[in-house]
Coordinates of C-alpha atoms and ligand atoms in Angstrom, one line a residue:
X1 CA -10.8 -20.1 -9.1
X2 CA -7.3 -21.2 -8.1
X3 CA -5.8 -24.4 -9.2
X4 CA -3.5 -26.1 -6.6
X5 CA -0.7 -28.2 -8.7
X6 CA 0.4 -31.2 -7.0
X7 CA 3.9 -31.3 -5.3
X8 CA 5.7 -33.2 -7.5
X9 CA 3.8 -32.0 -11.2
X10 CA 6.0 -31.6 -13.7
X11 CA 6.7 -28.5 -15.6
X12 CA 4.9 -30.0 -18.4
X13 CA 2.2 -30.4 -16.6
X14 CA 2.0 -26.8 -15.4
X15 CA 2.4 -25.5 -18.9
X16 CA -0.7 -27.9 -19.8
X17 CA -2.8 -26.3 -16.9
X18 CA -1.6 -22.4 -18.0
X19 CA -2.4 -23.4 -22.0
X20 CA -5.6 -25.0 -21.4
X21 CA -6.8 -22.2 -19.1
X22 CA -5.0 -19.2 -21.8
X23 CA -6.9 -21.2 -24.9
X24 CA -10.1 -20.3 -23.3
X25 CA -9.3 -16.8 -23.4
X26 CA -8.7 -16.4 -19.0
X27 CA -5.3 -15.4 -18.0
X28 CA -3.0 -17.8 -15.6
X29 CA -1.3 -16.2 -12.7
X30 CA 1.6 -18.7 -11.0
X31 CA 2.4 -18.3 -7.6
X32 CA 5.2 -20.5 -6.2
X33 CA 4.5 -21.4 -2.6
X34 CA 6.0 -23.3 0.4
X35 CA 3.1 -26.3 -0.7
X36 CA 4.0 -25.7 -4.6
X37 CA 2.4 -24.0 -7.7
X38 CA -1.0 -22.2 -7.1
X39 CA -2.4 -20.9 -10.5
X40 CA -5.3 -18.2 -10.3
X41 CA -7.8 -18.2 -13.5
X42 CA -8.5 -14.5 -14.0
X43 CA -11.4 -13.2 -16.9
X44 CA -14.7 -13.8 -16.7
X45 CA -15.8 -17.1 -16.1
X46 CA -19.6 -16.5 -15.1
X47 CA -21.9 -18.9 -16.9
X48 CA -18.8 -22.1 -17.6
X49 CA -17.3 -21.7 -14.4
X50 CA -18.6 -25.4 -13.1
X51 CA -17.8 -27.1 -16.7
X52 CA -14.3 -25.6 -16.0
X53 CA -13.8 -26.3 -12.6
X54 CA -14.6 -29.8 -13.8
X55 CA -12.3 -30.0 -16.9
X56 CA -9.1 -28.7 -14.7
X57 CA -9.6 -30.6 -11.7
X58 CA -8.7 -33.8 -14.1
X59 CA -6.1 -32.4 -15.8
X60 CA -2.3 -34.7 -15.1
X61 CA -0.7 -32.7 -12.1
X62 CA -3.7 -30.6 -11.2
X63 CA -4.0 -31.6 -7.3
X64 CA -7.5 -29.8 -6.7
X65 CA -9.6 -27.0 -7.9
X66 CA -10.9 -24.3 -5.3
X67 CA -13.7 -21.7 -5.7
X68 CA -13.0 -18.2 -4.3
X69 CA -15.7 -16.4 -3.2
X70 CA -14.1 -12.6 -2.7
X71 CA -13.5 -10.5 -5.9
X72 CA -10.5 -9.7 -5.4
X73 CA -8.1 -13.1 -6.4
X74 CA -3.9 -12.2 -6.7
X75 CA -4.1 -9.5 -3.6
X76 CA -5.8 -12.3 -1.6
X77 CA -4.6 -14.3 1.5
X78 CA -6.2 -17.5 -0.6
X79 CA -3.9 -17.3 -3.6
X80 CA -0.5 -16.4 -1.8
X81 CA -0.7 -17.5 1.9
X82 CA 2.4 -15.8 2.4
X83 CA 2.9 -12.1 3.5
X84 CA 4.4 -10.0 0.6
X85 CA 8.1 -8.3 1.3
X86 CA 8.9 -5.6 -1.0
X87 CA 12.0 -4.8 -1.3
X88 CA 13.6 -1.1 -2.4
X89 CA 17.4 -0.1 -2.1
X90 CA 18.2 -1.0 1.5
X91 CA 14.8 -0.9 3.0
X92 CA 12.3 -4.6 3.2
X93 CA 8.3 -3.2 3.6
X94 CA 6.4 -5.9 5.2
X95 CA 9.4 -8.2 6.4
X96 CA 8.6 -7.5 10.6
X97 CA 10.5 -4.7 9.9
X98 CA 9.5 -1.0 10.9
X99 CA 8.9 0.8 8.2
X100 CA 9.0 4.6 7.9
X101 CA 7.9 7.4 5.6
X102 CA 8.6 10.9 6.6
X103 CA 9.2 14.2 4.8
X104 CA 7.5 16.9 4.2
X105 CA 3.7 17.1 2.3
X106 CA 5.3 19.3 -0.3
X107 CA 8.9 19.5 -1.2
X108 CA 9.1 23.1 -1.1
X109 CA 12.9 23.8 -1.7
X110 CA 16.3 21.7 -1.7
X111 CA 17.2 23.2 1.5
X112 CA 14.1 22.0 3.1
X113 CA 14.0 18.8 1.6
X114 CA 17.7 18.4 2.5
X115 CA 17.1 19.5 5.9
X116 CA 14.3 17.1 6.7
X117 CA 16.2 14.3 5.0
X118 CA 18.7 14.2 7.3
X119 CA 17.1 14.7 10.6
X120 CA 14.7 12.2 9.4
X121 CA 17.6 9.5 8.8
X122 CA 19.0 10.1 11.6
X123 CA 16.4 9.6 13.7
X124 CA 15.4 6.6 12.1
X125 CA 12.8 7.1 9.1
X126 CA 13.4 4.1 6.2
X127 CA 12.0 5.9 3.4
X128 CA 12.1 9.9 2.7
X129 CA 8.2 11.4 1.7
X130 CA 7.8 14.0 -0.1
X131 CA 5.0 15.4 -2.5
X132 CA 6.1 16.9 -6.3
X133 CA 2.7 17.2 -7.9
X134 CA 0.1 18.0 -5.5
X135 CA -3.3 16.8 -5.3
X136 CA -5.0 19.9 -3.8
X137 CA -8.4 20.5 -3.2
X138 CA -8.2 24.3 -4.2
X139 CA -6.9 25.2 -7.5
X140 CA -5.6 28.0 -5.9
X141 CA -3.8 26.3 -3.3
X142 CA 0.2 25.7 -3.9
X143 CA 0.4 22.8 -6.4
X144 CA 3.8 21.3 -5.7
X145 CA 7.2 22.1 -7.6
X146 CA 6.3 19.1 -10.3
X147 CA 10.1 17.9 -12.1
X148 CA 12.1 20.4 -9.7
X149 CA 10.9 18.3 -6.9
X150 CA 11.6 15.6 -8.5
X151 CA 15.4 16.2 -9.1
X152 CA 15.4 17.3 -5.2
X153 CA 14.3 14.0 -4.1
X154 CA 16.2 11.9 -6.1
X155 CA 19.5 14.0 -4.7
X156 CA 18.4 13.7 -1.1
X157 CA 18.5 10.0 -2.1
X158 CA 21.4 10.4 -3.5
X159 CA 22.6 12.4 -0.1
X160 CA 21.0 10.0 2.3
X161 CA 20.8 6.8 1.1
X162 CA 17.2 6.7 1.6
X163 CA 14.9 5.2 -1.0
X164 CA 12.1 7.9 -2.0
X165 CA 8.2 8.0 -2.3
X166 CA 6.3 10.4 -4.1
X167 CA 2.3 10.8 -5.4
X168 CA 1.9 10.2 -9.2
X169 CA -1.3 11.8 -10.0
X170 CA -2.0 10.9 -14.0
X171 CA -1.3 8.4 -16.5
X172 CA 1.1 9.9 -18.3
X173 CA 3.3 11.4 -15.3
X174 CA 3.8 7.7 -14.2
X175 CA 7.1 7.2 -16.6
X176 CA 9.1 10.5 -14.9
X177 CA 8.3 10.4 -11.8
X178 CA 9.5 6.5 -12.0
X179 CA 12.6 7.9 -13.3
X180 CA 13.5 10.3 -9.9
X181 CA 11.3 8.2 -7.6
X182 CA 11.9 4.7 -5.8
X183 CA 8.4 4.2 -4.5
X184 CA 5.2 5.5 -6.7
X185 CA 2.3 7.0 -4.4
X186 CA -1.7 6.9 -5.5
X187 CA -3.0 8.9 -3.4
X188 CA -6.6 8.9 -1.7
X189 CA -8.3 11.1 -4.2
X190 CA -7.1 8.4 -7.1
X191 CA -7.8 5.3 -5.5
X192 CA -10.0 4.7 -8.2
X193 CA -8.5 6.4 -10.9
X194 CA -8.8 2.9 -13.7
X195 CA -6.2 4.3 -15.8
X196 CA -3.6 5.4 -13.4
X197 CA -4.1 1.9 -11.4
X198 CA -3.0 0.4 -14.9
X199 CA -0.4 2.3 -15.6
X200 CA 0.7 1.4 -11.9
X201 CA 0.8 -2.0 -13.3
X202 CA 3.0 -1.9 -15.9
X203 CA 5.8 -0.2 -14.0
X204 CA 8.9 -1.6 -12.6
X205 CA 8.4 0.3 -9.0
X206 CA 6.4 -0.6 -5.9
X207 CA 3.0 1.1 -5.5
X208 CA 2.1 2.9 -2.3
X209 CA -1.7 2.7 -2.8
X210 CA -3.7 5.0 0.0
X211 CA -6.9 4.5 0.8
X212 CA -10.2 6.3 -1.0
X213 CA -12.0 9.2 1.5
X214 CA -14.9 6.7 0.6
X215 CA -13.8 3.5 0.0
X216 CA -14.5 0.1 1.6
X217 CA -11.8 -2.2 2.5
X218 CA -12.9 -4.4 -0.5
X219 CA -13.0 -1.7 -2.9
X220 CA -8.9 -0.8 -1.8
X221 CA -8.1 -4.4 -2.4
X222 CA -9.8 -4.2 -5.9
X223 CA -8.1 -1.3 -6.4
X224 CA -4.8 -2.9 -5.7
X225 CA -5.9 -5.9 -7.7
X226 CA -6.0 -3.7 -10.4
X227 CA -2.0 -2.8 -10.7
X228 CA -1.3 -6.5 -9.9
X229 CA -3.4 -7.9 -12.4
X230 CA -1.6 -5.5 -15.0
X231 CA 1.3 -6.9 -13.8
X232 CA 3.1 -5.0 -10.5
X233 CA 2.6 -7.1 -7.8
X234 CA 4.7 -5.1 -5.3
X235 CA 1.7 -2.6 -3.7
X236 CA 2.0 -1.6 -0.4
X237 CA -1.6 -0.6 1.2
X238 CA -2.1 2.8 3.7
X239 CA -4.6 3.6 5.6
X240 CA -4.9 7.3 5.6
X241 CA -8.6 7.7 7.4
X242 CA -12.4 7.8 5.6
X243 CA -14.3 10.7 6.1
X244 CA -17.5 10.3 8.5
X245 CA -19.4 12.6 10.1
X246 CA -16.8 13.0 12.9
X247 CA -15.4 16.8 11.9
X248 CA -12.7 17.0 15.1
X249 CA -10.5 15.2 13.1
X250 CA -9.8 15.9 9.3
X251 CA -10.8 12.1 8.7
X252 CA -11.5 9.2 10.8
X253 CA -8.7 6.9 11.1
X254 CA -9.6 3.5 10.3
X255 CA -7.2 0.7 12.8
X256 CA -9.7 -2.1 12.4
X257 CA -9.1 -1.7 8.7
X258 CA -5.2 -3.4 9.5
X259 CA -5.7 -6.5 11.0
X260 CA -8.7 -7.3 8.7
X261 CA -6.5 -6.1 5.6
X262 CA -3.5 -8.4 6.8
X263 CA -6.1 -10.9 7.2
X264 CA -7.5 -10.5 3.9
X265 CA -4.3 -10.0 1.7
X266 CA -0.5 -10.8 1.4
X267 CA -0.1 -7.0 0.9
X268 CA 1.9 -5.0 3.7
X269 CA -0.2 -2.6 5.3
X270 CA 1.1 1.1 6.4
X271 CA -1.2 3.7 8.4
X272 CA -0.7 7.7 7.6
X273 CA -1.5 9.1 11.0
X274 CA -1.0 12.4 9.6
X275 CA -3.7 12.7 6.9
X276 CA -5.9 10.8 9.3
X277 CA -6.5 13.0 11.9
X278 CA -4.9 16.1 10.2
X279 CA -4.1 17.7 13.6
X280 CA -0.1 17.5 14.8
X281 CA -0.6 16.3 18.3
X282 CA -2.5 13.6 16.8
X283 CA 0.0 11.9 14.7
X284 CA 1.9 10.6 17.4
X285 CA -0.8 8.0 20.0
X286 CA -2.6 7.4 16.2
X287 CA 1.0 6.0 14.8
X288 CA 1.5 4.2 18.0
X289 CA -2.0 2.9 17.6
X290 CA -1.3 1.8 14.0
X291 CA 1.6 -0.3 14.8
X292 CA 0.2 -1.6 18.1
X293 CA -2.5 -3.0 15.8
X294 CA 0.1 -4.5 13.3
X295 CA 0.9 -2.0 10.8
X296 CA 3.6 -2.8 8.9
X297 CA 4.8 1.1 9.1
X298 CA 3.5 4.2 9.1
X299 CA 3.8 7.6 6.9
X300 CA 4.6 10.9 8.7
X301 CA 4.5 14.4 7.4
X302 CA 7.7 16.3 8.8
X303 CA 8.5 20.0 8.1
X304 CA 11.6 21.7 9.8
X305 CA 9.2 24.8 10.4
X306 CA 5.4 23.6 10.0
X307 CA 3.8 26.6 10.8
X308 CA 5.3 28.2 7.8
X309 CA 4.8 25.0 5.5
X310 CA 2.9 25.6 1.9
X311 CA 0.3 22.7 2.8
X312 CA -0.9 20.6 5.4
X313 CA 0.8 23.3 8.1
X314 CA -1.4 22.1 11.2
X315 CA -0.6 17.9 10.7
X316 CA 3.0 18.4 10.0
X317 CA 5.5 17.2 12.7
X318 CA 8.8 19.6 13.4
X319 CA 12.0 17.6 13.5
X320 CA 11.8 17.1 17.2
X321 CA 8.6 16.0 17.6
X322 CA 9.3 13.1 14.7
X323 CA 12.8 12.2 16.5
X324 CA 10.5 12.1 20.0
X325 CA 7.5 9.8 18.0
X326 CA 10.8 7.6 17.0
X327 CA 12.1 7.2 20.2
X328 CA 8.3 6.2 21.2
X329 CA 7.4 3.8 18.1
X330 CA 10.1 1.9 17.9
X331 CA 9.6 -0.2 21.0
X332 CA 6.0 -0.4 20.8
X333 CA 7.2 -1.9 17.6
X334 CA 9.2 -4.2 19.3
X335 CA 6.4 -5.3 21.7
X336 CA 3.9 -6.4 19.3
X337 CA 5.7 -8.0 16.4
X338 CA 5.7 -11.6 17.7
X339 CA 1.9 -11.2 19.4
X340 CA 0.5 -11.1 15.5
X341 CA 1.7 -14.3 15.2
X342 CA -1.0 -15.1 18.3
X343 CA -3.5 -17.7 17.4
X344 CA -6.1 -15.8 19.7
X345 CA -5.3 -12.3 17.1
X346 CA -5.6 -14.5 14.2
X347 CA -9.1 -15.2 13.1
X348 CA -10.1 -18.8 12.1
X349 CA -9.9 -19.1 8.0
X350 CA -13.7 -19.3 8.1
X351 CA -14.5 -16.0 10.3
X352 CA -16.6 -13.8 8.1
X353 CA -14.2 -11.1 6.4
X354 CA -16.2 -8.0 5.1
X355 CA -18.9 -7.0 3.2
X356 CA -21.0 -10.0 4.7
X357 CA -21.7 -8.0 8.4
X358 CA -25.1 -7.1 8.8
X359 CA -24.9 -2.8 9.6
X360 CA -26.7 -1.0 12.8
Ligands
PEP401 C1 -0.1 12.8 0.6 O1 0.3 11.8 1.2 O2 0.6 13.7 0.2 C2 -1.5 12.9 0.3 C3 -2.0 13.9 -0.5 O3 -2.3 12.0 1.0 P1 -3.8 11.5 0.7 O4 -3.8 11.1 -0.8 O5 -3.9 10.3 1.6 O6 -4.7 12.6 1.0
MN402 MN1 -0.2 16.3 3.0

């Protein structure tokens, strides 16, 4: 349940609201509004969630009480009717802003890191990708260059300017790679990986949280309610394709799942064109497609010489190709920021939102 605070309730009052709802052992979240204070009441309220509602709504300063239906409470639209900006060095995710990721899938040597950094600034990435431990599906397969990479990303940052992203796969690799990194990635494979989710939470970097192979759209939002709830609230959401039974393209990419997820949460939303279809002349009218349907930015994979690259060789653009996809992007970009804000795209706060659509 969320409880709306009147505008003019006192601090006082607030700290009554958060001490009555603490003292029966369910956590207060505060967000500060344009209308005032919203308060969510996180725990598990099951079988006393009437005699509460109750008790609160009477409370001095408590304007109303409201129900909320989804499962997911701090990512949602309901709590925080405002879109989320995240801010990292230089670069706003989720601001109308274009954001994007490129560099290589694995950082495979300071020269080609440093090579693709630059061509990537200039031709207008925001953020420089690049993977240091590497989630692979063979054990045989090249497993990324681990710290090395590390200190090779944080000096291309260092070069460029450009704030850096790159995949944390355990627990206890969150606190290094949040000492080189600007932007911590979970990828697909660890969407629901409880631990690392929480340990997401408790660290003072954004969270680029991709999509599960399997998972619903509601199961990514629980997922990203996970590191908010432990206390990160800056997660940034990707769709990176589910797998169906479609085998032409390495997965299936999903462009319904960003207006629904923009209509569902406060939480930008990126698409990865290049794990989605997993073929290079792909990437590019699937990245237009992802910002033409209001993606806040998009991921690219960009190797100076693909065909010789140590993983994901056939998705990865060359430096051309990524400069020609900016040159393309950006004014598509351009064109559709302001029709988001059309009330015929926006659906009315009652339209059903997931889960709740009967399947053929
Ligand atoms: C990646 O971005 O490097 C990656 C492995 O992606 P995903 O988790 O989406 O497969
Ligand atoms: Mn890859």
């Amino acid at each position: 349940m969320f409880v709306v605070m009147s505008s003019v309730a006192s601090e006082a009052e607030v700290l009554g609201v958060k001490s009555r709802i603490l003292a029966e052992g369910l956590t207060p979240y505060e967000h500060v509004g344009s209308n005032g204070i919203v308060l969510a009441v996180v725990g598990e309220v099951a079988g006393r969630r009437d005699q509460l509602m109750g008790q609160l709504a009477t409370m001095s300063g408590v304007e109303r009480v409201t129900p909320i239906s989804k499962p997911f409470k701090l990512t949602s639209r309901e709590f925080h009717p405002e879109d989320s900006v995240i801010r990292i060095l230089d670069a706003a995710v989720g601001d109308g802003s274009l954001t994007v990721m490129a560099g290589p899938c694995s950082v495979e040597s300071r020269d080609q890191l440093m090579e693709t950094a630059l061509a990537v600034r200039a031709a207008g990435a925001t953020v420089l990708r690049g993977g240091a431990f590497k989630p692979r599906t063979s054990p045989y397969s090249f497993q990324g260059l681990g710290v090395e990479a590390l200190r090779y990303l944080a000096e291309a940052r260092e070069e460029t300017g450009m704030p850096v992203v790159t995949e944390v796969m355990e627990p206890n690799q969150v606190d290094i790679v949040a000492e080189y990194a600007d932007i911590l990635q979970i990828g697909a494979r660890n969407m629901q990986n409880y631990s690392l989710l929480n340990a997401a939470g408790r660290v003072a970097r954004p969270i680029l949280l991709k999509r599960g192979f399997g998972a619903t759209i509601e199961e990514l939002l629980m997922a990203a309610e996970y590191i908010v709830a432990a206390g990160n609230p800056n997660v940034i959401l990707c769709e990176r394709g589910i797998r169906t039974f479609e085998t032409y393209t390495r997965n299936t990419m999903d462009l319904a799942a960003v207006p629904l997820l923009h209509h569902l949460t406060h939480l930008p939303v990126i698409v990865d064109p290049s794990h989605a279809t997993g073929k290079r002349w792909l990437v590019k009218p699937l990245a237009l497609g992802g910002v033409a349907v209001g993606a806040d930015g998009v991921m690219v994979e960009v190797h100076p010489d693909p065909d010789s690259a140590l993983s994901d060789a056939e998705q990865q653009l060359d430096l051309n190709a990524f400069a020609a996809l900016m040159r393309d992007l950006v004014p598509v970009h351009e064109h559709v920021r302001d029709l988001h804000n059309d009330p015929l795209v926006v659906p009315p706060a009652s339209a059903p939102a997931g889960g709740d659509l009967a399947r053929h």
